Short mmCIF file of C-alpha atoms in Angstrom, two decimals:
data_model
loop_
_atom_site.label_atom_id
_atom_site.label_comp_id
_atom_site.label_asym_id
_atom_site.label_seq_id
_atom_site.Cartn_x
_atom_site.Cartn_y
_atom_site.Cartn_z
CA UNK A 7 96.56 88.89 51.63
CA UNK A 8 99.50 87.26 53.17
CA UNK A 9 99.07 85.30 56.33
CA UNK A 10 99.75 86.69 59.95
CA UNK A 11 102.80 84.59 61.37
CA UNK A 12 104.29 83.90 64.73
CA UNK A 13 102.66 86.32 67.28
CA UNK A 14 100.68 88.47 65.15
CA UNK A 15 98.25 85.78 64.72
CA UNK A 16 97.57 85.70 68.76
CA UNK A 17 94.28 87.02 69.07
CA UNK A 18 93.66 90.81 70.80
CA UNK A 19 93.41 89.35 74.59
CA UNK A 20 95.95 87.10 74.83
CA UNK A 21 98.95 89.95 72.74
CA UNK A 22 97.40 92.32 75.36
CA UNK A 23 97.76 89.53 78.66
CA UNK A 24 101.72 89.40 77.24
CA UNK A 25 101.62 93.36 77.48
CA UNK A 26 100.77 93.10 80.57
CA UNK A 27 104.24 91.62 81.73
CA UNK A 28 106.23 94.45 80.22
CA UNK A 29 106.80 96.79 82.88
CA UNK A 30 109.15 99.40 80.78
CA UNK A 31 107.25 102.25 79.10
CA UNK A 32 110.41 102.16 77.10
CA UNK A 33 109.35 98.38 75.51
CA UNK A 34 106.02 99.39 75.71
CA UNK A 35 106.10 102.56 73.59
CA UNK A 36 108.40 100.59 71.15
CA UNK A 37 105.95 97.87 70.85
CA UNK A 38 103.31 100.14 70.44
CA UNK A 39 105.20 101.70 67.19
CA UNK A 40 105.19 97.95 65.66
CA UNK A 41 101.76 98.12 63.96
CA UNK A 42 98.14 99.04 64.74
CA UNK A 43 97.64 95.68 65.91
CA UNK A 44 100.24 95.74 68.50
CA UNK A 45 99.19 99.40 69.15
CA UNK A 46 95.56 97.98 70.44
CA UNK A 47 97.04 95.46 72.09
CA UNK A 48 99.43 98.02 73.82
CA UNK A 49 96.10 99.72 74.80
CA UNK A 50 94.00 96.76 76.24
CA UNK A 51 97.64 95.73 78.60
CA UNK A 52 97.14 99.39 80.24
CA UNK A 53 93.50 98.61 81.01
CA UNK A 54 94.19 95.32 83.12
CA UNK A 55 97.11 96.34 85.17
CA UNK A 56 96.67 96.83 88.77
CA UNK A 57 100.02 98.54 89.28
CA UNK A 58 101.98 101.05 87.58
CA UNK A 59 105.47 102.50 88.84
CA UNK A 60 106.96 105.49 87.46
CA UNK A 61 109.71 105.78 89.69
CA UNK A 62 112.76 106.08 87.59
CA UNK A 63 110.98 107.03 84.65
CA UNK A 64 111.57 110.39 82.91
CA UNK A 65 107.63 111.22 82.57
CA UNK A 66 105.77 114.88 82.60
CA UNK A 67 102.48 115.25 83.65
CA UNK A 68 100.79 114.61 79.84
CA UNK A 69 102.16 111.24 79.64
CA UNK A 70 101.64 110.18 83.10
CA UNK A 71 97.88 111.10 83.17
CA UNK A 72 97.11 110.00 80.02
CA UNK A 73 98.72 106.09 80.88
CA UNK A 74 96.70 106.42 84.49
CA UNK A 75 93.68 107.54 82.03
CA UNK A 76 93.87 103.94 80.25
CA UNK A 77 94.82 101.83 83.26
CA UNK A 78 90.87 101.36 84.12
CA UNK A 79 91.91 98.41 86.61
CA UNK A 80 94.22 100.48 88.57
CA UNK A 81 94.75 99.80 92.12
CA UNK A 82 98.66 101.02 92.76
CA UNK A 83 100.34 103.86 91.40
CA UNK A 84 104.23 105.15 92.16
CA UNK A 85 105.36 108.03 91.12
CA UNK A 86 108.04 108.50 93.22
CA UNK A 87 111.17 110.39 92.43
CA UNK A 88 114.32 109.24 91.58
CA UNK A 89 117.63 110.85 90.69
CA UNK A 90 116.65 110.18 86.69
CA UNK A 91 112.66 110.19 87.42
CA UNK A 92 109.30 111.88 87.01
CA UNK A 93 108.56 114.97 87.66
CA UNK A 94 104.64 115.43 88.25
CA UNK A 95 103.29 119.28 89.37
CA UNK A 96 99.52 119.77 90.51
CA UNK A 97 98.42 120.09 86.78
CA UNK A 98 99.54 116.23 86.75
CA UNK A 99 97.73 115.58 90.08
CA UNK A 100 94.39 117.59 89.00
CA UNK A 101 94.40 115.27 85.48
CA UNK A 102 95.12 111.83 87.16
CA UNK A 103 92.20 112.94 89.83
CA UNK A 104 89.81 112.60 86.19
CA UNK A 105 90.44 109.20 85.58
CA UNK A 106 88.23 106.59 86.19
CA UNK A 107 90.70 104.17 88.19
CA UNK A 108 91.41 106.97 91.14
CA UNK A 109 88.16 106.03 93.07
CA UNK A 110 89.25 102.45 93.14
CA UNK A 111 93.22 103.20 94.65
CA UNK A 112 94.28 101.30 97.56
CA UNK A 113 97.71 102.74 97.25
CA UNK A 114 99.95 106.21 96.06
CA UNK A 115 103.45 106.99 96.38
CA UNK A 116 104.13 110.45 95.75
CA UNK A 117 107.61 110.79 98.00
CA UNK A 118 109.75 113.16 97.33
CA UNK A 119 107.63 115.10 94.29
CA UNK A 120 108.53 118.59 95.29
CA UNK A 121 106.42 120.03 92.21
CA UNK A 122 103.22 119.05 94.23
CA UNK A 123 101.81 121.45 96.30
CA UNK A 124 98.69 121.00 98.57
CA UNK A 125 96.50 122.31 95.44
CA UNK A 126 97.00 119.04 93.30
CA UNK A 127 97.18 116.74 96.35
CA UNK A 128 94.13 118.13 97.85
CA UNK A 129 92.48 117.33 94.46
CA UNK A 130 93.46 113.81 94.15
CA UNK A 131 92.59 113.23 97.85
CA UNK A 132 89.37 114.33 97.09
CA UNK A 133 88.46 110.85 95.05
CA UNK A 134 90.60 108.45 96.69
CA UNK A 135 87.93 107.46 99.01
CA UNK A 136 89.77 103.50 98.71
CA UNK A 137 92.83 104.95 99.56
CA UNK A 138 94.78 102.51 102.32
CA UNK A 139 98.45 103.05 101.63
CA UNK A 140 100.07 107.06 101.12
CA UNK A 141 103.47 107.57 100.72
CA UNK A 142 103.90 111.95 100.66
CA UNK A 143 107.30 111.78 102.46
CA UNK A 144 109.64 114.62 101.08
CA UNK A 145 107.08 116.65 99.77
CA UNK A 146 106.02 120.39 101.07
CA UNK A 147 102.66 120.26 101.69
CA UNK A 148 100.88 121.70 105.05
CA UNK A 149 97.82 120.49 107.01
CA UNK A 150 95.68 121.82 104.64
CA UNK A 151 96.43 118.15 102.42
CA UNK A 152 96.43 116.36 105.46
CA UNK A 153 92.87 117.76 106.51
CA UNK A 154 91.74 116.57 102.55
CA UNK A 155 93.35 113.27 103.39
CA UNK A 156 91.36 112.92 106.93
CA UNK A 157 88.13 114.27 105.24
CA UNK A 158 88.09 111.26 101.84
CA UNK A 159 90.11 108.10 102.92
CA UNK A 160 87.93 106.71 105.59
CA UNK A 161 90.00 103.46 105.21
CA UNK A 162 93.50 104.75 105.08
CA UNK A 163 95.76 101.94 106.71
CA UNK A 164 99.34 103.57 106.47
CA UNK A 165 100.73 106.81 105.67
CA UNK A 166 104.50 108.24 105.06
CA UNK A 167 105.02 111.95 106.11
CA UNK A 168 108.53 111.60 106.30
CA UNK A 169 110.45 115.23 106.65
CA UNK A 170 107.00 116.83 105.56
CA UNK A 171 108.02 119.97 107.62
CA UNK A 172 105.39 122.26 107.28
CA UNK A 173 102.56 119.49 108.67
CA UNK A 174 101.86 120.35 112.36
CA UNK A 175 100.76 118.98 115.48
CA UNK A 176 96.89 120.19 114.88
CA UNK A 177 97.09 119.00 111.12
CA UNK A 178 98.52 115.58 112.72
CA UNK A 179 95.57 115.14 115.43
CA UNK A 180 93.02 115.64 112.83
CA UNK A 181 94.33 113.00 110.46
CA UNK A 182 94.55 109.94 113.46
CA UNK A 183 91.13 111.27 114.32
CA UNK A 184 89.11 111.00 111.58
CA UNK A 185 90.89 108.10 109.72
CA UNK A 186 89.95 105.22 111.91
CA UNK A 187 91.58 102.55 110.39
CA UNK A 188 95.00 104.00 110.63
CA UNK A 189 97.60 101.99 111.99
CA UNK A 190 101.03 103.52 110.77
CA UNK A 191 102.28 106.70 110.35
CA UNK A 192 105.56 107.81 109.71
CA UNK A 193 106.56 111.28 111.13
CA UNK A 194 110.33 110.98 110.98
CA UNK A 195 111.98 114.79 110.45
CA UNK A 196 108.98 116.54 110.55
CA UNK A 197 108.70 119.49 113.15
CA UNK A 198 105.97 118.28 115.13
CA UNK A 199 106.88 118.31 119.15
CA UNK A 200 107.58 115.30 120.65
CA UNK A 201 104.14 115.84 123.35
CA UNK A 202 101.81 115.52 120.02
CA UNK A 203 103.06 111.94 119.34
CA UNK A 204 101.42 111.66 123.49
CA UNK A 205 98.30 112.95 122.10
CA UNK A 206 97.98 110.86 118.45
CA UNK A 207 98.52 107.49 121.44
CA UNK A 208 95.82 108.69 123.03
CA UNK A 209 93.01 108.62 119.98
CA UNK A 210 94.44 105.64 118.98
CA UNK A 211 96.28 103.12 121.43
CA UNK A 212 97.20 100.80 119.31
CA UNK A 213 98.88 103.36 116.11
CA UNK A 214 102.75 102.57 115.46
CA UNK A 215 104.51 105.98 114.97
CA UNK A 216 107.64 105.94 113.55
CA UNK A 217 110.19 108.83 114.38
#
């Protein structure tokens, strides 16, 4: 048997710690086609990262969920869109809401995913009870997300409803309400009348909207 040379004779945890610092699925999927070896090691990377960012990324739903699957240390996940990027639908949402990580997410972006409706986000909300930091700017869901949203992230920090027109002001009042913790909330082009921002001030003092 001929000897391993260079990096193939790294052991497992240390080829999957250099994974780790390869942020395009690109490299990663070409590493992963090296050997079995580098396949594993491929594997074990996914399972310590804290972040992943598919913005940019052409991805489906399969592939996304099945990454976020592996990614057991997940804390941060973007899949926001981009002129090249993602597209994710609620069958993506409903299999990323399986995975073991979503419990433990301090942080989504989800702006400007159009193939999400308040089905899929309603579902992910529904285990992100870590949740701190939501970006669902540019998006079309109703109150009916933002009620799952006030209802499972007791320590939601921020969130981004940017030009989310079909949120309203009783959708709104129930969200600052409930999440206690909140202390931004971006509103900017949504349809909401200027009095509700009055009322949101009034739960909380201290909340910074942004219009």
């Amino acid at each position: 048997m001929e000897e391993e040379e260079g990096i193939d004779r790294l052991p497992m945890d240390l080829l999957a710690h250099i994974f780790v610092f390869i942020s395009s699925f690109t490299d990663l999927a070409q590493a992963r086609s090296v050997c079995k070896k580098w396949k594993r090691g491929v594997k074990r990377s996914l399972a310590r990262r804290e972040s992943l960012t598919f913005a940019g990324c052409k991805m489906d739903d399969e592939t996304i969920a099945r990454l976020v699957r592996h990614a057991y240390s997940l804390k941060d996940i973007d899949i926001s869109k981009s002129r090249w990027g993602c597209q994710i639908t609620d069958k993506g949402l409903y299999r990323i809401s399986l995975a073991k990580c979503v419990s433990n997410l301090t942080s989504i972006s989800l702006w400007g995913m159009t193939g999400v409706t308040d089905k899929g986000v309603v579902q992910l909300m529904s285990r992100t009870n870590s949740l701190q930091h939501l970006n669902i700017g540019g998006t079309f869901i109703t109150d009916e997300s933002l009620f799952a949203i006030a209802d499972n992230c007791p320590h939601l920090k921020t969130v981004v409803l940017w030009s989310c027109r079909h949120v309203t002001e009783n959708g709104l009042l129930v969200l600052v309400n409930k999440c206690q913790k909140l202390e931004s909330i971006n509103v900017w082009g949504t349809r909401v009348p200027v009095g509700c921002f009055m009322g949101l001030l009034t739960i909380r003092p201290g909340l910074m909207i942004k219009i």
